[in-house]
Coordinates of C-alpha atoms and ligand atoms in Angstrom, one line a residue:
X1 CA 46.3 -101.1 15.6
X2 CA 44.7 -103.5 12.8
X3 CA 45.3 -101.9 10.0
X4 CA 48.0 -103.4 7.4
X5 CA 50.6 -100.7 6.4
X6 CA 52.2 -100.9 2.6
X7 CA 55.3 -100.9 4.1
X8 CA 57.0 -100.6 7.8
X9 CA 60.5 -99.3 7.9
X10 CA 63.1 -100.7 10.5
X11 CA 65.7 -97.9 11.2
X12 CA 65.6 -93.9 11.1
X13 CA 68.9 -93.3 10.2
X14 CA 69.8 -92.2 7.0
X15 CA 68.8 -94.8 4.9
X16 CA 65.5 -95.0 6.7
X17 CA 64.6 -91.5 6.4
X18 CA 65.4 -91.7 2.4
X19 CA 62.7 -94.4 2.1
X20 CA 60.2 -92.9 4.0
X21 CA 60.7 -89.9 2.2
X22 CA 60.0 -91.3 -1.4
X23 CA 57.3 -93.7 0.5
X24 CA 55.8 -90.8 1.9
X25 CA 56.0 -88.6 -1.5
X26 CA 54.1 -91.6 -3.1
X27 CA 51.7 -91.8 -1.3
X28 CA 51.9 -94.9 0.6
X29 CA 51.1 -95.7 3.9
X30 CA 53.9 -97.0 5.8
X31 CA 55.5 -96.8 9.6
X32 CA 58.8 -95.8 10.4
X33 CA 60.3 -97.4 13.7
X34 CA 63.0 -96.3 15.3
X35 CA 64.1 -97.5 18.7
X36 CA 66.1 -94.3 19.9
X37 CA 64.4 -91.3 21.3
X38 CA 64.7 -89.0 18.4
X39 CA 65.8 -89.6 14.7
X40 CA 69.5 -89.3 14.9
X41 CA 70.1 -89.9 19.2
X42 CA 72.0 -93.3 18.5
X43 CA 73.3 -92.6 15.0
X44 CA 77.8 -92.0 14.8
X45 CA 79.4 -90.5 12.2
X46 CA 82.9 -88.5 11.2
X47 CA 80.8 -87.3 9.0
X48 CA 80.5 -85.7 5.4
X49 CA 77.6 -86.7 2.9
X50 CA 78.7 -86.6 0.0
X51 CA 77.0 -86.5 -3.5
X52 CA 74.2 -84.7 -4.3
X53 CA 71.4 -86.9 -3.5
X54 CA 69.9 -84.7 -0.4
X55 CA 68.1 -82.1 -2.8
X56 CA 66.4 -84.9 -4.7
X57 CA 64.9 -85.3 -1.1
X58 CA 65.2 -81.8 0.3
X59 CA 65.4 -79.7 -2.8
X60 CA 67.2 -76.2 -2.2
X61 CA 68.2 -77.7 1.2
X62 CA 71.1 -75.4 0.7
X63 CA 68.8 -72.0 1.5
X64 CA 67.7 -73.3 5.2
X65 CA 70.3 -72.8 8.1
X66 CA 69.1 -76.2 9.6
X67 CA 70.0 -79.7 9.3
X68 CA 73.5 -79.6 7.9
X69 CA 76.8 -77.9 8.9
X70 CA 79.3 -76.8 5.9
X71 CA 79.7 -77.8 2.7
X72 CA 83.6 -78.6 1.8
X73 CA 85.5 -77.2 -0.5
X74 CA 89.0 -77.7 1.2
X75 CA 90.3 -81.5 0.9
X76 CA 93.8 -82.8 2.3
X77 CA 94.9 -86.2 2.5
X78 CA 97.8 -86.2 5.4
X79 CA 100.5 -88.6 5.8
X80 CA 102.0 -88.7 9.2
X81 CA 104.6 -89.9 11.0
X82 CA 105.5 -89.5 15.0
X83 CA 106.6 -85.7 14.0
X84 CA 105.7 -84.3 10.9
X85 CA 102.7 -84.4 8.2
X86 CA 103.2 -84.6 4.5
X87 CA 99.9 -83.7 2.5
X88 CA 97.9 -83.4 -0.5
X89 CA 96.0 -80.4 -0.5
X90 CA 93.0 -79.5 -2.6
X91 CA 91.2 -76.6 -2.2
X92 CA 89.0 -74.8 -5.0
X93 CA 86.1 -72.3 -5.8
X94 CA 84.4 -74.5 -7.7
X95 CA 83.2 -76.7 -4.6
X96 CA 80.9 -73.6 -3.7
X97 CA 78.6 -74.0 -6.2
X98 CA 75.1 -76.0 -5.1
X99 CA 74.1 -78.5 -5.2
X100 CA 77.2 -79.0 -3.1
X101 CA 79.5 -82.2 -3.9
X102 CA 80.1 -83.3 -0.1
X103 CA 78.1 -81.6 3.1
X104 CA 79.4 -81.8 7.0
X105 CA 76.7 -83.6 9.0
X106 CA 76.0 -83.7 12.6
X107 CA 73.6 -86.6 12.8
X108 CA 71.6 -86.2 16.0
X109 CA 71.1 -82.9 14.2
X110 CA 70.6 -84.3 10.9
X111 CA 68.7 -87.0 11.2
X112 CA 66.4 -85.2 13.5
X113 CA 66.1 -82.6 10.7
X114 CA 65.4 -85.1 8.0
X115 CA 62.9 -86.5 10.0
X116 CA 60.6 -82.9 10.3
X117 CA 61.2 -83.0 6.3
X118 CA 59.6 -86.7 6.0
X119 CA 57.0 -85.9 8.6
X120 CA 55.8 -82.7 6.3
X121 CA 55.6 -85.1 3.7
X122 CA 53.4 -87.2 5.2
X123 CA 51.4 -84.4 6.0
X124 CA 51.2 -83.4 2.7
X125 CA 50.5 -87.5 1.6
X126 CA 46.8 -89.1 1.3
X127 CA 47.8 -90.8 4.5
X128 CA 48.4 -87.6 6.7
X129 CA 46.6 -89.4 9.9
X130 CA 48.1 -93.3 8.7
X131 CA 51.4 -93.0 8.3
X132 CA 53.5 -92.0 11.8
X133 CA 57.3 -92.2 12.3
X134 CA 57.3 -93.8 15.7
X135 CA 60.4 -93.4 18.1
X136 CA 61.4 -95.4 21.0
X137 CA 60.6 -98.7 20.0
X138 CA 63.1 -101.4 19.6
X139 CA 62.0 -104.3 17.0
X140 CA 62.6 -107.4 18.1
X141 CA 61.6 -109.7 15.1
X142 CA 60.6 -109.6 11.4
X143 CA 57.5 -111.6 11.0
X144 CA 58.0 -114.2 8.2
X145 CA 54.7 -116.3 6.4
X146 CA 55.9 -118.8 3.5
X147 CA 59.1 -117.1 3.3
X148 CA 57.5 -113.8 3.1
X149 CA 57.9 -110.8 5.4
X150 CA 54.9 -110.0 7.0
X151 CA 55.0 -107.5 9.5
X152 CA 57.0 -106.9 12.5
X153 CA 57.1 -108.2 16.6
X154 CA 58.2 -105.2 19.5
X155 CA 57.4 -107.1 22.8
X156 CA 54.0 -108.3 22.6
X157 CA 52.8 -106.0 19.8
X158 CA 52.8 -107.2 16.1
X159 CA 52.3 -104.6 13.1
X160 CA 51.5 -105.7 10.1
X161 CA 52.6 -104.8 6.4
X162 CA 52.7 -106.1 2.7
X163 CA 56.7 -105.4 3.1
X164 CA 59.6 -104.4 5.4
X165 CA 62.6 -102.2 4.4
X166 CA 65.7 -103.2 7.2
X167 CA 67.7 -100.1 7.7
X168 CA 68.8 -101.0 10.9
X169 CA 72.4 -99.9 10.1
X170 CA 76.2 -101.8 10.7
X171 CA 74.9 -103.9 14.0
X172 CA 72.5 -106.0 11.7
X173 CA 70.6 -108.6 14.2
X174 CA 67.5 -108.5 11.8
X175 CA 69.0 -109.1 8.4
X176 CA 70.7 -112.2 10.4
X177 CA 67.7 -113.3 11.9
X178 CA 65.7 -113.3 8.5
X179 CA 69.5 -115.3 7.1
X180 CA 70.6 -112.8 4.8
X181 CA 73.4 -112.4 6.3
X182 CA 76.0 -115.0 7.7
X183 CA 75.6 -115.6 11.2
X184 CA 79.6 -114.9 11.8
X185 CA 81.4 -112.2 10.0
X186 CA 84.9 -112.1 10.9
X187 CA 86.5 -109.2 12.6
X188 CA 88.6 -108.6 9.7
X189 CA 86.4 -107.2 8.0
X190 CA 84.5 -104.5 10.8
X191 CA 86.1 -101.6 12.3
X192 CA 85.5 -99.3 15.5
X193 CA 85.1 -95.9 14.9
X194 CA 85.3 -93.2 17.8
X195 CA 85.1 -89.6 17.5
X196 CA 85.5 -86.6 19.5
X197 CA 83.4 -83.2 19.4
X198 CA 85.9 -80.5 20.3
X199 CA 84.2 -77.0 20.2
X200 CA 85.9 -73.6 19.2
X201 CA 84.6 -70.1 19.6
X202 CA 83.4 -69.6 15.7
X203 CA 85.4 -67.2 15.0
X204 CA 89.1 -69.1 16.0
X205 CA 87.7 -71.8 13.9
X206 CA 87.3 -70.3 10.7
X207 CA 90.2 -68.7 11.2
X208 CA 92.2 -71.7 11.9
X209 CA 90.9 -73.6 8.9
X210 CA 90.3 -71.1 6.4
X211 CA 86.6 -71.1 6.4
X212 CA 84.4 -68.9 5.3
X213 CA 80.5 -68.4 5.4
X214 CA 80.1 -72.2 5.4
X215 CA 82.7 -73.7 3.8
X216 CA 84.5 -76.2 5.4
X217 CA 86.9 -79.0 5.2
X218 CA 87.9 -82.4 5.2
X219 CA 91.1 -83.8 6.2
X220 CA 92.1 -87.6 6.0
X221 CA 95.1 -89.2 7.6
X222 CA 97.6 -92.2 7.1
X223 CA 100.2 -93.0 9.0
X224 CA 101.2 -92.2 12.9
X225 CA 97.7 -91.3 13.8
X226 CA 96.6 -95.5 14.0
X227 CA 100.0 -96.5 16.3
X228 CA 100.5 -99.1 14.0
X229 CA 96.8 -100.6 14.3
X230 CA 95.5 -100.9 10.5
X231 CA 93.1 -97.6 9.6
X232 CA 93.2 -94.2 9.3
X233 CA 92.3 -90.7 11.2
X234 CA 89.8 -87.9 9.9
X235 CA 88.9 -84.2 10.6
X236 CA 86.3 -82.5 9.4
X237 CA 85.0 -79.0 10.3
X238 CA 81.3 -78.1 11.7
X239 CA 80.1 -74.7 12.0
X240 CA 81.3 -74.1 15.5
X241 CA 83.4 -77.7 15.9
X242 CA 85.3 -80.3 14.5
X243 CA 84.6 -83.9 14.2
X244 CA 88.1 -85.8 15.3
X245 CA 88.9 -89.6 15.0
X246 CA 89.6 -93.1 14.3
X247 CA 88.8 -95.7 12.7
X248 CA 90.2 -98.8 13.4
X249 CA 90.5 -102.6 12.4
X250 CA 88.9 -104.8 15.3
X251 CA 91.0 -107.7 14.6
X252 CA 94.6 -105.8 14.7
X253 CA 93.2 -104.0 17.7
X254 CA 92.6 -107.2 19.4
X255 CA 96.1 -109.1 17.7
X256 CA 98.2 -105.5 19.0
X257 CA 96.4 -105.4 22.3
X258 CA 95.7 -101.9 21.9
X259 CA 92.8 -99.4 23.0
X260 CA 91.1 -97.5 20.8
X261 CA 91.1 -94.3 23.3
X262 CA 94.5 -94.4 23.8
X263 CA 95.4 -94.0 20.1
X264 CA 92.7 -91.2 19.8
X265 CA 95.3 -89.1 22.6
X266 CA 98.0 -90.3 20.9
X267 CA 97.1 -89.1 18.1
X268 CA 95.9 -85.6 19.5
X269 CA 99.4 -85.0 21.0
X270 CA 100.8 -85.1 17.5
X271 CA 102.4 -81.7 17.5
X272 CA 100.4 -81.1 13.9
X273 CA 97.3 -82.0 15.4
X274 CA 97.6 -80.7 18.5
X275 CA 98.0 -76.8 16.9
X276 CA 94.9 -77.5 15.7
X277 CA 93.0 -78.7 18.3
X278 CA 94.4 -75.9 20.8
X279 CA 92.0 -74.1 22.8
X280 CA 89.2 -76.2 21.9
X281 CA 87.0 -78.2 24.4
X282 CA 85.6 -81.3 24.1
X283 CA 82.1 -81.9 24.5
X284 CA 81.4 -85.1 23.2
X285 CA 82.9 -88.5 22.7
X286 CA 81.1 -91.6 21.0
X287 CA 81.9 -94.7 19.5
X288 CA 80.5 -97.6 16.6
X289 CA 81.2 -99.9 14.4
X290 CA 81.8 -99.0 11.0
X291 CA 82.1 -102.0 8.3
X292 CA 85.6 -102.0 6.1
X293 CA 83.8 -101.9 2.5
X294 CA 85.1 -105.2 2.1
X295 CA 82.8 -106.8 -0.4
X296 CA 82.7 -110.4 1.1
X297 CA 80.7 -109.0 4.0
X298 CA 78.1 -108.1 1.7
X299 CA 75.2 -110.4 2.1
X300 CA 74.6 -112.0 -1.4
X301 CA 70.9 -111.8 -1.3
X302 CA 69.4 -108.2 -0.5
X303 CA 66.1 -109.5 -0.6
X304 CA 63.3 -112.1 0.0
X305 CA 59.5 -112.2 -0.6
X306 CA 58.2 -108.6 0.8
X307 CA 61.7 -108.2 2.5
X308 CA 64.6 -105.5 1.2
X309 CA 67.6 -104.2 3.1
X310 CA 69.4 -100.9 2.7
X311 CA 71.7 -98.8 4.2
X312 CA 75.1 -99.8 6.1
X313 CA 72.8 -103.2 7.1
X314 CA 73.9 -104.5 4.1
X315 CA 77.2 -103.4 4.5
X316 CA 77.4 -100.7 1.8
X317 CA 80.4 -99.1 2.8
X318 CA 83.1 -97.8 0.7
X319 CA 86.5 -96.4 1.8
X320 CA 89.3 -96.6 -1.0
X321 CA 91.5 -94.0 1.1
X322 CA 90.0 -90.7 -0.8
X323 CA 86.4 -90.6 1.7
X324 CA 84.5 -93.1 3.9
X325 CA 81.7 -93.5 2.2
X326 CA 78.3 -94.8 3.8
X327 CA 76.0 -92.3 4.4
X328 CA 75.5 -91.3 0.5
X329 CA 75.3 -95.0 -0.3
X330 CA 72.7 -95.5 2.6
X331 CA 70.7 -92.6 0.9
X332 CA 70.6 -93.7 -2.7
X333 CA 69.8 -97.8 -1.7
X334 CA 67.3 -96.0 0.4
X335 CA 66.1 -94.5 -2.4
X336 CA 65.8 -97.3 -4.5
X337 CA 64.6 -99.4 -2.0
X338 CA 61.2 -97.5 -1.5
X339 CA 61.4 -97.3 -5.4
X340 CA 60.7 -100.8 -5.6
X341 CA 58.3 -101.1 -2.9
X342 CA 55.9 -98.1 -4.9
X343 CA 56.0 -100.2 -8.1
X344 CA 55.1 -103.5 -6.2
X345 CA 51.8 -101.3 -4.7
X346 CA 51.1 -100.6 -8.7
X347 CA 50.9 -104.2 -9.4
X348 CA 50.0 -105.1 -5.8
X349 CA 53.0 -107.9 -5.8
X350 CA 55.3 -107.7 -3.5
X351 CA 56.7 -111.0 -4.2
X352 CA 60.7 -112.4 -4.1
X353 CA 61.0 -111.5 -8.1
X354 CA 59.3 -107.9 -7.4
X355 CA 62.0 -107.8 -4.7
X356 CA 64.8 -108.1 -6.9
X357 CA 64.1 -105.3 -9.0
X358 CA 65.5 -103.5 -6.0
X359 CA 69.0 -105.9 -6.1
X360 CA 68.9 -105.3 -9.8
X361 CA 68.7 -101.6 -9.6
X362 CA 71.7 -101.5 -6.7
X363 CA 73.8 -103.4 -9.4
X364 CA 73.3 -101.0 -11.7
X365 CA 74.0 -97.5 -9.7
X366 CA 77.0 -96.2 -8.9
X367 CA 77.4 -98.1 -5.5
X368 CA 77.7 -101.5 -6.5
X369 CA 79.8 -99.9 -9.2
X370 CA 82.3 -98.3 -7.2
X371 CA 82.2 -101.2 -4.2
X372 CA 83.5 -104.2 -7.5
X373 CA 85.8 -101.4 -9.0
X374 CA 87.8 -100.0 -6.2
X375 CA 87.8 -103.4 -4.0
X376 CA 91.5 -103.3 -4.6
X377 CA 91.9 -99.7 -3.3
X378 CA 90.3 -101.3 -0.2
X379 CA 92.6 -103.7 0.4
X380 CA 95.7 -101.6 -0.4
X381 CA 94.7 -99.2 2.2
X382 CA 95.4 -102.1 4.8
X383 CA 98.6 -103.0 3.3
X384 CA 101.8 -101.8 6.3
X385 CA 103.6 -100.8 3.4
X386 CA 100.9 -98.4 2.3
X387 CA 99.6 -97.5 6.0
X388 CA 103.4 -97.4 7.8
X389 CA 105.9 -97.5 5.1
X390 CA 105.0 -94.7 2.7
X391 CA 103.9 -92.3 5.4
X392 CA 107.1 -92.5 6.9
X393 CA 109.1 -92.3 3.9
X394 CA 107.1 -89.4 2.5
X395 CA 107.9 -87.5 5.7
X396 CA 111.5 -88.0 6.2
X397 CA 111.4 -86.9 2.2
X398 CA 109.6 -83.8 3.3
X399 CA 111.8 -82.8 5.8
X400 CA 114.8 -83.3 4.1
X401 CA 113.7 -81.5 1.1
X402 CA 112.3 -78.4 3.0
X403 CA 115.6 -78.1 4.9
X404 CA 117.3 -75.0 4.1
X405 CA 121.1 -75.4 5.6
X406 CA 124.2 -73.3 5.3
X407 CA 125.4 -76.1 3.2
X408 CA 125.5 -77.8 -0.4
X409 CA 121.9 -78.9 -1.6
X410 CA 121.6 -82.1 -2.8
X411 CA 119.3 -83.4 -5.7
X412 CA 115.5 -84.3 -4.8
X413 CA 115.6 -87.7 -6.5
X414 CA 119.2 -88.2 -4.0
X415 CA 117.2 -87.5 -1.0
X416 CA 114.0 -89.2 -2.4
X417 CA 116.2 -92.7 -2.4
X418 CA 118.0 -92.2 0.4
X419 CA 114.2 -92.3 2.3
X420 CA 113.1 -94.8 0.2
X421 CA 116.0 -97.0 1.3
X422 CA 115.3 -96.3 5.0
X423 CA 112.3 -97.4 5.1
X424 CA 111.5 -99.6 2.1
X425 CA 112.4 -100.3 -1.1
X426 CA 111.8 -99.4 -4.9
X427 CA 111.1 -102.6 -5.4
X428 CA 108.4 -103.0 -2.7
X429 CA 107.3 -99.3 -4.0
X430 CA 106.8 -100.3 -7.6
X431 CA 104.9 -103.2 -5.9
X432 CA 102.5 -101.0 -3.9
X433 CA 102.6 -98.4 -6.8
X434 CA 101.6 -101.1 -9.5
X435 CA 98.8 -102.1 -7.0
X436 CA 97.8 -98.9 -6.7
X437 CA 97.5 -97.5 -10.3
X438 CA 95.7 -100.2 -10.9
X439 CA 93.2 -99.7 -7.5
X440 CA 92.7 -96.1 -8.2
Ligands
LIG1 C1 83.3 -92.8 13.2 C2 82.5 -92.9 11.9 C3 82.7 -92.0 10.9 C4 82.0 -92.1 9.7 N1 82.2 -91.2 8.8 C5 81.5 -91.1 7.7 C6 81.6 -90.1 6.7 O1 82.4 -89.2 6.8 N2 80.8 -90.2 5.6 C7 79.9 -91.2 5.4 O2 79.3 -91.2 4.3 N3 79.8 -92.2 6.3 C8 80.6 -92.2 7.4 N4 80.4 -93.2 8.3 C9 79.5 -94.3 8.0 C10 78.0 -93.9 8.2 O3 77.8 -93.3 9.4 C11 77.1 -95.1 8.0 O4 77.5 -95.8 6.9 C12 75.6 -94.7 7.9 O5 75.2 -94.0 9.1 C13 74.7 -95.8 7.6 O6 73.4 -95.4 7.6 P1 72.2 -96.3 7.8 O7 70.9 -95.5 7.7 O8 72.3 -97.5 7.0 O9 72.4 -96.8 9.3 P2 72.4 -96.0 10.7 O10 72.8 -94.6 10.4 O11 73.2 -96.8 11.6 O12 70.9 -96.0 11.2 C14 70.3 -97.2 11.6 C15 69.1 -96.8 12.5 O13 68.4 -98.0 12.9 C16 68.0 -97.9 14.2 N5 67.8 -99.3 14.6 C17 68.7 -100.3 14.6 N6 68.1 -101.5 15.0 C18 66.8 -101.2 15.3 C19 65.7 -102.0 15.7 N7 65.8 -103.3 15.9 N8 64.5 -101.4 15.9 C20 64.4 -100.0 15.7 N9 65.4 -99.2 15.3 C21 66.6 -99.8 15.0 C22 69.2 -97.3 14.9 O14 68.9 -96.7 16.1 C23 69.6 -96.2 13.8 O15 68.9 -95.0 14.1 C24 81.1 -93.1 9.5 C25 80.9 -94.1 10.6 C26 81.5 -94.0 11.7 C27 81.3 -94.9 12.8

């Protein structure tokens, strides 16, 4: 093929698809390369998109059956430790309004869905028979010319482009080779994530969790469900399964000498977790690495001549404790991305300062917000005291002060301290709480 797209896309996952989608809806002629079979068939996640940023792509997404699973409604964030769970619980009617604040995604579904909706875009484009969203094909280098992206190289082939969006997700070989990223990022700052499908009859699930129609929800936990290794569990509910899992720091894995797996069946025998899970079977198991939403790991450059990267290959990743965050942040720097690639085709320059206007724009929307404002959250949640300490505390609490005995009842705030004394102290509280108040 000789002919010179506007602009070739590295990555059909989220961020990907967004890009192509505003590419597509502007009418420019671009290719989208993904190296797994379908849109979706190597992409992980827990996983809940939240925000409201699909129906800028898929208006009224909300009226088809296809492509997502529930939207949530129901929140709890669960401390745990080996025998009991202390939580927050949030649940309200106002959540069931569209556009919904937070959607459960299954991505091979997803993304495979999200794909069709980019593809009838093109269809509608100027470059219905020009623009192609091309599967199995692994790219193996960005072309550079004068410090200016070119094109790409898969095996012998070269396509070429007058720019190339990287949205080749966490494992980010390309953004390296092009050096916009550092060559070594330290395992302190990466997890592992693994997750289990376990499928229910629909019925026992909605039942189980409250659901109804498609509501679903979302349930984080602290605690007893890492064994000690820094990170935290989640549950979310699909329409006829739940998502289960992990994710967990690489380096404490490695320090603790402990396997992920092994923590994940921990964790199931829980006897809170394991009432859930009853009677369910498990149909799929997967695993990736998920970056810590540690801002050091975020290349400082996002850009060079003709060159952007979106999506988790810049590390855009938030989790301050309330929700991982990643695929809504892959969306909107998708979004912006292509944004600045249609106004470099108006002035036909796609040059480094063009470029920036896409850096400039992530600087000012809500993710590089939110990723400078709650950096502290993100390093409080892999404080012990916060991951071990509290949990523990706050369950002993709990099961002290939901005791009914034959007996004399004793004052919260008496119990409170003696659990606070057990397992910390109010001075190292007031520490973490400080930290806290001023994190959240
Ligand atoms: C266990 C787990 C739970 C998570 N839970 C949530 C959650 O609840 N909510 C949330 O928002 N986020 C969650 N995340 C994070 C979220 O999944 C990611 O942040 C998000 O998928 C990033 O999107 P992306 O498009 O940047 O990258 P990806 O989704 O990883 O997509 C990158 C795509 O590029 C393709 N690709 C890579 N290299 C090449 C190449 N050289 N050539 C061609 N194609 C290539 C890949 O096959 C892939 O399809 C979770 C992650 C994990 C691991």
């Amino acid at each position: 093929m000789d002919e010179k797209f506007d602009c070739i896309i590295v990555g059909a996952g989220v961020a990907g698809l967004a890009a192509a989608m505003i590419l597509a809806r502007n009418n420019l002629k671009f290719l989208l390369i993904e190296k797994g079979d379908f849109p979706g068939s190597k992409n992980v996640s827990g996983g809940v998109l939240w925000g409201s940023d699909l129906a800028k792509l898929v208006p009224n997404y909300w009226d088809e059956d296809a492509g997502w699973d529930r939207f949530i409604n129901h929140r709890r964030l669960t401390f745990m430790d080996n025998q009991s769970a202390f939580s927050v619980d949030f649940k309200s009617s106002h959540f069931n309004e569209t556009p919904y604040t937070g959607v459960v995604v299954l991505r091979s579904k997803f993304d495979r869905w999200l794909a069709g909706k980019v593809q009838e875009a093109i269809d509608a484009s100027e470059y219905a028979m020009d623009s192609f969203i091309a599967p199995n094909i692994l790219v193996e280098e960005i072309l550079m010319e004068n410090g200016n992206a070119v094109g790409i190289r898969t095996g012998e082939d070269r396509f070429y482009s007058d720019s190339v969006i990287i949205a080749e997700g966490v494992n980010n070989l390309l953004t390296r080779q092009v050096g916009l990223q550092d060559t070594y990022v330290p395992a302190d700052h990466i997890l592992t994530g693994i997750k289990e499908i376990i499928r229910f009859d629909e019925r026992v699930l909605e039942d189980r969790f409250q659901l109804n129609g498609r509501s679903g929800m979302s349930n984080e936990f602290v605690g007893f469900s890492t064994d000690g290794v820094e990170g935290g569990g989640f549950l979310y509910t699909n329409k006829n399964t739940i998502s289960l899992g992990l994710v967990l720091g690489l380096k404490d894995l490695r320090e603790k000498e402990k396997a992920p797996y092994d923590i994940l069946n921990t964790f199931k025998q829980h006897p809170v977790i394991s009432d859930m899970i009853r009677g369910g079977e498990v149909v799929e198991y997967s695993a990736h690495v998920v970056s810590s939403g540690d801002k050091r790991i975020i290349p400082k450059r996002l850009c060079k001549g003709g060159l952007l990267v979106c999506g988790e290959a810049a590390n855009l990743l938030m989790n301050s404790g309330k929700a991982i965050q990643g695929m809504d942040y892959a969306m909107r720097s998708g979004i912006l991305a292509a944004e600045a690639i249609v106004n470099a085709k108006k002035t036909s320059d796609f040059g480094e300062a063009s470029m920036q206007r896409y850096q400039a724009a992530l600087e000012d929307s809500y993710i590089m917000k939110d990723i400078n404002n709650f950096q502290d959250a993100v390093h409080l949640l892999h404080d012990p005291v916060m991951t071990q300490k509290v949990p523990n505390l706050l369950c002993d609490f709990g099961r002290n002060f939901f005791s009914i005995k034959n007996e004399p009842t004793r004052k919260a705030r008496q119990m409170l301290g003696e659990s606070v004394k057990k397992y910390s102290s109010y001075w190292e509280l007031m520490k973490v709480g400080v930290k806290g108040a001023k994190a959240l």
